[in-house]
XYZ file of C-alpha atoms in Angstrom:
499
model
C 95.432 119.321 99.307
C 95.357 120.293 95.460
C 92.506 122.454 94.140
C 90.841 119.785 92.631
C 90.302 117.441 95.223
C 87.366 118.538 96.708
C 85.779 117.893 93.026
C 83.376 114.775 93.232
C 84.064 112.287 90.820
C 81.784 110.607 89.045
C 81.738 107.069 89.397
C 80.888 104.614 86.837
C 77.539 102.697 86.984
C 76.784 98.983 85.789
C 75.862 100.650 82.125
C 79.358 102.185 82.259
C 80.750 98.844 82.917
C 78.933 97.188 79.692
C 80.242 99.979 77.920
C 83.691 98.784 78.724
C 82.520 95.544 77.673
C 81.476 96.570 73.851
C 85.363 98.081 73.703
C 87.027 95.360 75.225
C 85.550 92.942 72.626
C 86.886 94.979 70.016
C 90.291 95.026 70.979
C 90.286 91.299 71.436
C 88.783 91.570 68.000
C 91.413 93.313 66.644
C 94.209 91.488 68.739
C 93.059 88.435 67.698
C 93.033 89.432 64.372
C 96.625 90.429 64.309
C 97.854 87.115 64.806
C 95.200 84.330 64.086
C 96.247 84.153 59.799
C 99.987 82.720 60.781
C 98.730 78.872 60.968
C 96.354 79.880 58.089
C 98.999 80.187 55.761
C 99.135 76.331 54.357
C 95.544 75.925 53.717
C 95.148 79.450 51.785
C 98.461 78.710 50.384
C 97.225 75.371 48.738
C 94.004 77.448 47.794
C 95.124 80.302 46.167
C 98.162 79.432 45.126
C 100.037 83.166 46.138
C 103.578 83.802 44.830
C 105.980 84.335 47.392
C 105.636 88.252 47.208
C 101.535 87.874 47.199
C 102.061 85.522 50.522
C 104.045 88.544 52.295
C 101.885 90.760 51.607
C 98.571 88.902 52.436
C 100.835 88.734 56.022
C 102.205 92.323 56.364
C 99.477 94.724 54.541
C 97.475 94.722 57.460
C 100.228 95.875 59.726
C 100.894 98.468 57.505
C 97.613 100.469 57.206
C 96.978 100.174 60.737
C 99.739 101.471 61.799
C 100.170 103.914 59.242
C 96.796 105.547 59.773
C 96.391 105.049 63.913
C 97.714 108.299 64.127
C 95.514 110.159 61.761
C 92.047 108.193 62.857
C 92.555 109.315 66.096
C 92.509 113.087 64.777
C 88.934 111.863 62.709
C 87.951 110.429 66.049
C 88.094 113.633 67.432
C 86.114 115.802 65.549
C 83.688 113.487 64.012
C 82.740 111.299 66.930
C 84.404 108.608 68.724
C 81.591 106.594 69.091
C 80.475 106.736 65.359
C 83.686 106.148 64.105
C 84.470 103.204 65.945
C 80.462 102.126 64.674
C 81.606 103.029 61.192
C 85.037 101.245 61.072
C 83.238 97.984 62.515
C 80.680 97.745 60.016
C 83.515 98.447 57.584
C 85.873 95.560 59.837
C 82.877 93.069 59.048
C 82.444 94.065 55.095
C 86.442 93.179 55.318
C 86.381 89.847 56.673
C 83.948 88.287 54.714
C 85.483 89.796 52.012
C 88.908 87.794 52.877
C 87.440 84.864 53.924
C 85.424 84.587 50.682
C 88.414 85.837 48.675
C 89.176 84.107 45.459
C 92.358 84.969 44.787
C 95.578 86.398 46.239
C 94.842 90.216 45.089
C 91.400 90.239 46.506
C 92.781 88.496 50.028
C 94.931 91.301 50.030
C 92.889 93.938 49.412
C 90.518 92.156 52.075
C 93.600 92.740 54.412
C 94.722 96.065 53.781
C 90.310 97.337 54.687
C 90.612 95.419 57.787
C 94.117 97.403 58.139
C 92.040 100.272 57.623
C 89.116 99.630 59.755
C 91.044 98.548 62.532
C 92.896 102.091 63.126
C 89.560 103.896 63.376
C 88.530 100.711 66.090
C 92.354 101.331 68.417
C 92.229 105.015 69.500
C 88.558 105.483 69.133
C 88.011 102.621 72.327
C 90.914 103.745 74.576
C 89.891 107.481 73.965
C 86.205 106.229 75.112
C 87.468 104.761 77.816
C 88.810 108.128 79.152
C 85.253 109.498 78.880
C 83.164 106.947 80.390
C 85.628 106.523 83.407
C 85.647 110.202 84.977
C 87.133 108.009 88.646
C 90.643 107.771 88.489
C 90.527 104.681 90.430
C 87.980 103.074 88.372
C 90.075 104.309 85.022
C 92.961 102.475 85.985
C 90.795 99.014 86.467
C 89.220 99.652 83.399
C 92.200 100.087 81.063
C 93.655 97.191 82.848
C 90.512 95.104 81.385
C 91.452 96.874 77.879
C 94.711 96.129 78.157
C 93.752 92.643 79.011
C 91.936 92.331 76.528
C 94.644 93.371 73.977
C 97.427 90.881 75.004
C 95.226 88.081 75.863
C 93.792 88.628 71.947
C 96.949 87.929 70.565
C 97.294 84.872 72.466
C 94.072 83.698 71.557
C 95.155 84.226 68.164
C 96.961 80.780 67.556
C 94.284 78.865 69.756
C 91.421 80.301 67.983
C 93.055 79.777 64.679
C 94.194 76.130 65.442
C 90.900 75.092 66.716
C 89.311 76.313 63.676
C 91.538 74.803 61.096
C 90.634 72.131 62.527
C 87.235 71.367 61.628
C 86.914 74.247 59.058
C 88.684 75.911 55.746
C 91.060 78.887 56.088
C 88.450 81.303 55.494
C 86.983 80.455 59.145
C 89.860 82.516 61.048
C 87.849 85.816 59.181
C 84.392 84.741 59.171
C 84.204 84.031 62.995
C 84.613 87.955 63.141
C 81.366 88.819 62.004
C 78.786 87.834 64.970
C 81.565 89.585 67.406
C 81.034 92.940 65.024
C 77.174 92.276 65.146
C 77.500 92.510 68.670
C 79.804 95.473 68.542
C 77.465 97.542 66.237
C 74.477 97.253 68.480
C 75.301 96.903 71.886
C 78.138 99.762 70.994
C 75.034 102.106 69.581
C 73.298 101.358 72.553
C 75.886 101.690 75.139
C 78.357 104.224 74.302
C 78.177 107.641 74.468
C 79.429 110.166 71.788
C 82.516 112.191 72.666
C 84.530 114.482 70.364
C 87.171 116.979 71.049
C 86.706 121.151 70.392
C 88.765 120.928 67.298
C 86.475 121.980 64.687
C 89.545 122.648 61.963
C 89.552 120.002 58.663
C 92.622 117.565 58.949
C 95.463 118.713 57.306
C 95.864 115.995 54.537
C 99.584 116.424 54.123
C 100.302 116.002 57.509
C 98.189 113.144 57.265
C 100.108 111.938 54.620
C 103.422 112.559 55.914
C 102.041 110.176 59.198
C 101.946 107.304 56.531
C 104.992 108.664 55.041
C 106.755 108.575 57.963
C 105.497 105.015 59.797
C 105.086 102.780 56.642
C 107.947 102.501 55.068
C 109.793 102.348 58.467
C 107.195 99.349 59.694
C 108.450 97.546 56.416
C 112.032 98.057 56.240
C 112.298 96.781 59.895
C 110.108 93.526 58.282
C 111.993 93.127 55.315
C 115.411 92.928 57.085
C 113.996 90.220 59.678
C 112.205 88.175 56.549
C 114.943 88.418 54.188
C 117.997 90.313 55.449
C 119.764 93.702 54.617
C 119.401 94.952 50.702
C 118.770 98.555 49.228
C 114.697 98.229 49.787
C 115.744 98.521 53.877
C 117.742 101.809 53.384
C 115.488 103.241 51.111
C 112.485 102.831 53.622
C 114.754 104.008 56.503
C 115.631 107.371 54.594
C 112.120 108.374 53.341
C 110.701 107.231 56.692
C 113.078 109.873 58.461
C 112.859 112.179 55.774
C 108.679 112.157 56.060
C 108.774 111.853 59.824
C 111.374 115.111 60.011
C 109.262 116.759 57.397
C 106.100 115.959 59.723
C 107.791 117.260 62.848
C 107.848 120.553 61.028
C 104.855 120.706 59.725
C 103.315 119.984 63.185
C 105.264 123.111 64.656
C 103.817 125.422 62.212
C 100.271 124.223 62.109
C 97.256 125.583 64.400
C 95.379 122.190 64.866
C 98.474 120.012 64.493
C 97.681 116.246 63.681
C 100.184 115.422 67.087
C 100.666 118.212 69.206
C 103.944 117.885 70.106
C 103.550 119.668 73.562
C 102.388 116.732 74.648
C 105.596 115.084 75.055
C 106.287 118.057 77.603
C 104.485 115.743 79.879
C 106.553 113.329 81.533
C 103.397 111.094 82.555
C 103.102 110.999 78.483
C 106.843 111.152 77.130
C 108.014 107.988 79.747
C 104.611 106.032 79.490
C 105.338 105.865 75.763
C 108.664 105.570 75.687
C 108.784 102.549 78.278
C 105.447 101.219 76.867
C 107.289 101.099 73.275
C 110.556 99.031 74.845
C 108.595 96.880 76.640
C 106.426 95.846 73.807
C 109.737 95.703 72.008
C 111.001 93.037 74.060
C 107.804 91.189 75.139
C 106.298 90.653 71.440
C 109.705 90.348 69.744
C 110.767 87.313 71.612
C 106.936 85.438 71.401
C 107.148 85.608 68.213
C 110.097 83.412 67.421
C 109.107 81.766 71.047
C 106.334 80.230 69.096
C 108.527 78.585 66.299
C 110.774 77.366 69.311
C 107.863 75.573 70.979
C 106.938 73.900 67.506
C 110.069 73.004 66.341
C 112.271 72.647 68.887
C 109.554 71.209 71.714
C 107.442 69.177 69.063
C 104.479 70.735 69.843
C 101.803 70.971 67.668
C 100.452 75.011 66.777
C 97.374 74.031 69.632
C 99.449 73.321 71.929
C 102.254 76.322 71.280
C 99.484 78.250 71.968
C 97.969 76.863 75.008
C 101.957 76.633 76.005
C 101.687 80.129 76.315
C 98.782 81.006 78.359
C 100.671 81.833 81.766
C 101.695 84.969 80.222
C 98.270 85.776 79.327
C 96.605 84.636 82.531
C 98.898 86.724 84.701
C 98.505 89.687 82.437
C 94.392 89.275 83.085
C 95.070 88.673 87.189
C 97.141 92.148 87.211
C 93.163 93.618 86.837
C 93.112 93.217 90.805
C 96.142 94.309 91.736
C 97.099 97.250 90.236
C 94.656 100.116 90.705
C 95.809 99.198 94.506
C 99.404 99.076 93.611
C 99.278 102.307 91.645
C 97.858 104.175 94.693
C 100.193 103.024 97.377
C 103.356 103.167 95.164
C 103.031 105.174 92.806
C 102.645 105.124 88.817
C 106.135 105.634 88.031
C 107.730 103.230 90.341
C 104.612 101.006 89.756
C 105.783 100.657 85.957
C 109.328 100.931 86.712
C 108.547 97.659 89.122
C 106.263 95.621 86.951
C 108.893 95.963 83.701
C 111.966 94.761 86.549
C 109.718 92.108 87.170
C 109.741 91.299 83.467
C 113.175 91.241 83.057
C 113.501 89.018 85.952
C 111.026 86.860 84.238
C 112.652 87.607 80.619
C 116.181 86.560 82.210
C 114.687 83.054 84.045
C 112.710 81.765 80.617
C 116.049 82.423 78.968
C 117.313 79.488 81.634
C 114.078 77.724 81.631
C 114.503 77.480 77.373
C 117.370 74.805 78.340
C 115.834 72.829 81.044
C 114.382 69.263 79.854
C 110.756 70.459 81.005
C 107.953 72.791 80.459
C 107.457 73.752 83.971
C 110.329 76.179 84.399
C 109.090 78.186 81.204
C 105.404 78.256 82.421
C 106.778 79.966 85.753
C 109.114 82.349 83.663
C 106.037 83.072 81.306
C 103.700 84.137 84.279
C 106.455 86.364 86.002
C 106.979 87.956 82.312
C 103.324 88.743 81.979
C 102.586 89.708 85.786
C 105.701 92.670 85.160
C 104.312 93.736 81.558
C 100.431 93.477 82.099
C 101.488 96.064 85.227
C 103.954 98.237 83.028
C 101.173 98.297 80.305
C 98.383 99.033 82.096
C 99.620 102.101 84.013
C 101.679 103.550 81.158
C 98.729 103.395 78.890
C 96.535 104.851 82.054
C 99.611 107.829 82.029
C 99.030 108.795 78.575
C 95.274 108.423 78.879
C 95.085 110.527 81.850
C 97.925 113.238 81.032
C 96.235 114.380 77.559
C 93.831 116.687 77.480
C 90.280 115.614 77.143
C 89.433 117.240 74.062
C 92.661 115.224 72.127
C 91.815 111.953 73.880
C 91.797 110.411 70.429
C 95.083 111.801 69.079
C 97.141 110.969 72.374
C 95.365 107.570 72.461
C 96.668 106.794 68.602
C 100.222 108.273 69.571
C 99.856 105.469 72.319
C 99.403 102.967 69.833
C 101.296 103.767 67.197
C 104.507 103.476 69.732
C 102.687 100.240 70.138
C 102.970 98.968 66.604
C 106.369 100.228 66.204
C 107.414 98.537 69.214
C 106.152 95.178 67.846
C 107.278 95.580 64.283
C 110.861 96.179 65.605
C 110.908 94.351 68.318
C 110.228 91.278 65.923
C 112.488 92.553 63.167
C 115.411 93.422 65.889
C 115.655 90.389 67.762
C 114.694 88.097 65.134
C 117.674 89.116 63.646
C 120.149 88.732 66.403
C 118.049 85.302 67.440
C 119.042 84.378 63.723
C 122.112 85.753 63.420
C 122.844 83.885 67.128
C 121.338 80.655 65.772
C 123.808 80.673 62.610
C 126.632 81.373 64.736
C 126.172 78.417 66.338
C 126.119 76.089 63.407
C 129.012 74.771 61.475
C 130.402 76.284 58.672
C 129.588 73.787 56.187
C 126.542 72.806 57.390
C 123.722 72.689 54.342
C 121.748 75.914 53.067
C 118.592 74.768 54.337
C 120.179 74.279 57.675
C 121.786 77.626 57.711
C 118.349 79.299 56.094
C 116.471 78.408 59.096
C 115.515 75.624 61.619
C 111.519 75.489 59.993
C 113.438 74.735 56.194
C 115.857 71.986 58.367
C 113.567 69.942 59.701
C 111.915 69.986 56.496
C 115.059 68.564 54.865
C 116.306 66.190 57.378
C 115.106 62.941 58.623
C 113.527 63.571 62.265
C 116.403 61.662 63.710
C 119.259 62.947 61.876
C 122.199 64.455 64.419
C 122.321 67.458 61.986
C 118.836 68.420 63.079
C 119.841 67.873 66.935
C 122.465 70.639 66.654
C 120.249 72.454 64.346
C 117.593 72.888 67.184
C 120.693 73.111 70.179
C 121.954 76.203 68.120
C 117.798 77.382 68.143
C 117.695 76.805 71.525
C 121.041 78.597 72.045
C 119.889 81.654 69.969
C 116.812 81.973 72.092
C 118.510 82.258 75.074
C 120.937 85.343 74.159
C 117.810 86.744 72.306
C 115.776 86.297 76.132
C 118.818 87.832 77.483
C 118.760 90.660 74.943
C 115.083 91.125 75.809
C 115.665 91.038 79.605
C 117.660 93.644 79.159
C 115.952 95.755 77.179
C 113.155 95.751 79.632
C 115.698 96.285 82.577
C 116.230 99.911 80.636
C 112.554 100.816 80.208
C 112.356 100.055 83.803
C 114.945 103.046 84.558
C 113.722 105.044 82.067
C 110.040 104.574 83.571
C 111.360 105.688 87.458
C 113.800 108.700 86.932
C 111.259 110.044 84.142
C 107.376 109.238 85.298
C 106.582 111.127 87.885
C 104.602 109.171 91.028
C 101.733 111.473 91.094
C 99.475 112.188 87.579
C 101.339 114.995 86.017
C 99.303 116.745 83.264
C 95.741 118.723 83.041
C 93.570 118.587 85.430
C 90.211 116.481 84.966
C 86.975 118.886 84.105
């Protein structure tokens, strides 16, 4: 029996519960956020008229200052206040989208984007490092991070069925303005619910390690971007070589400093080092391949962007079911093999939706989606509990933004990676003198060809075909966070003990 068992722990009461409520909703907020503008992109296009450079960055800016400033947010969250910064960057979320959705012009919807950028990395670390204060129960911690991570994934599929349903009956600048009651609701049951939690780091924020954070993530998160939008040219090494420049620079910095902005001891912890690590290639895999899974179930399927979306629900429902499962499967088995398990799973489930891609009907994908998100709502849930549970208290924030930024580095490359070897696979399939628009991409083929042209046919055989090896790509890059996740995550929570 270890010292601290004999501790009582505090269990959560239906107030807690509410609580967990308020932060769920922002996630989903932010989630839904990320990924709701995609079928926006006509309508505002036909409305503002954006160049081509205007469009990308209307897409991308928001990306950018999130993850850019998740990690130094969660150092502000820690010494000002969790709880009134995540107050403060939802008020400022809300000023953002009705300044995008009322924007009236290209520069101002970007600006608009680049506040809600900002906003949302003060909402991220600030919930999951509240989540670590109101849940003191380790049992009740793992449930409640599996409702945040819920929350999170099941966001980003909402994003296309939210969006679809309101372009539907409403102008592009609905997909912002429905923000605004959820932050009304935020703001007040949040200042009513939540308690205030900061760490014992009274020190100012060292602004050029804070700047060496954005330094270090941004031009990275766009390089990897700008090579799956528009291939290799000298913009992707330069952003490669200051990003590892900045990030080396940062790493030194952080060694020297009293009150580093990441304290790299962390990463001492295996709970922390493998739940990030295997949470980053998982999210790798899983987002990278929806992404261009989308386009195939448009373009290839003939379903319309509702419909894509609904197509894609299994994954989200069985990521939402894994809530009562696997506080229960993390006791009897373990964290570490409890990732390691649910991220095989995926793979499995990666590896049958790359044979379910050729099969005449939906039903084989809608079983491979559900395996995919039983294995990664699982993997997810527990890794993110790891790093929640092996920080210390007092840098709840900081580990919490580390968390996420791993998060949005995953996605960005996981989209940027295999949407260039699902492109690259695609090409390779085509003939060589098959017509630029062909070769650009299917979306710019079937705008050039008849619907029943035999060029088209092949065209969306050598999509299909490049999905596959892309699945199979993605299978197996969840097969090696699985490995990674049992020989280096340890089966019982390894890292400070709970005060």
């Amino acid at each position: 029996m270890t010292a601290t068992s004999s501790v009582p722990t505090v269990r959560a009461t239906p107030r807690e519960w509410a609580a967990l409520g308020v932060l769920t909703l922002a996630v989903v907020l932010l989630a839904i956020d990320g990924t709701v503008l995609a079928l926006a992109v006509p309508s505002l296009t036909a409305d503002l008229g954006p160049s081509a450079t205007q469009l990308l960055w209307i897409g991308d800016v928001y990306s950018f200052a999130l993850a850019g400033l998740l990690v130094t947010m969660g150092n502000v969250a820690d010494r000002i206040g969790r709880k009134r910064l995540l107050l403060i960057g939802s008020v400022a979320f809300g000023l953002a989208s009705a300044g995008a959705a009322f924007a009236q012009s290209p520069e101002v919807l970007i600006a608009a984007r680049a506040l809600l950028g900002i906003a949302g990395a003060t909402l991220m670390p600030s919930t999951l490092s509240l989540v670590r204060t109101i849940f003191r129960d380790a049992r009740q911690r793992t449930t409640a991070i599996a409702v945040w991570s819920a929350g999170a994934t099941g966001g980003a599929a909402a994003g296309p069925l939210v969006g679809g349903a309101l372009l539907e009956h409403f102008w592009w600048g609905s997909v912002f303005l429905i923000n605004l009651p959820v932050i009304v609701v935020i703001v007040v049951a949040g200042a009513v619910l939540l308690p205030e939690s900061r760490g014992s780091a009274r020190n100012p924020i060292d602004l050029l390690s804070a700047a060496l954070s954005v330094l270090a993530i941004v031009p990275l998160v766009y390089a990897v971007k700008h090579l799956a939008g528009h291939g290799l040219d000298w913009t992707v090494g330069a952003g490669v070589v200051v990003g590892v420049l900045a990030g080396w620079w940062f790493v030194r910095r952080q060694r020297r400093l009293v009150t580093p902005l990441i304290d790299l001891q962390l990463f001492r912890i295996p709970a922390f080092s493998g739940a990030v690590v295997a949470n980053s290639l998982s999210v790798f895999a899983f987002s990278g391949l929806l992404f261009f899974f989308s386009q195939y179930l448009q373009l290839v399927r003939g379903f319309t962007p509702l419909l894509a979306g609904a197509a894609e629900l299994p994954a989200t429902l069985a990521s939402i079911a894994v809530i009562a499962v696997v506080g229960l499967l993390a006791r009897r088995v373990g964290p570490g093999r409890s990732i390691g398990l649910g991220l095989a799973v995926a793979a499995l489930g990666m590896a049958g939706l790359a044979f379910a891609e050729g099969l005449p009907t939906y039903v084989g994908i809608a079983v491979a989606l559900a395996v995919v998100g039983l294995g990664v709502g699982v993997s997810m849930t527990l890794a993110t509990d790891a790093v929640v549970a092996s920080a210390p208290r007092e840098r709840a924030g900081a580990a919490s933004a580390i968390s996420e930024t791993g998060y949005e580095l995953g996605v960005a490359l996981g989209i940027a990676v295999l949407g260039s070897l699902q492109t690259a696979f695609y090409r390779g399939a085509l003939d060589p003198d098959a017509p630029s628009a062909v070769r650009e991409s299917l979306a710019s083929a079937a705008q050039a060809l008849d619907p029943a042209s035999p060029l088209l046919v092949h065209a969306r055989e050598a999509f299909t075909g490049g999905m596959q090896l892309a699945s199979v790509c993605a299978a197996v890059m969840l097969a090696v966070a699985a490995v990674i996740a049992l020989r280096v995550i340890p089966n019982r929570q390894d890292g400070p003990h709970e005060h």
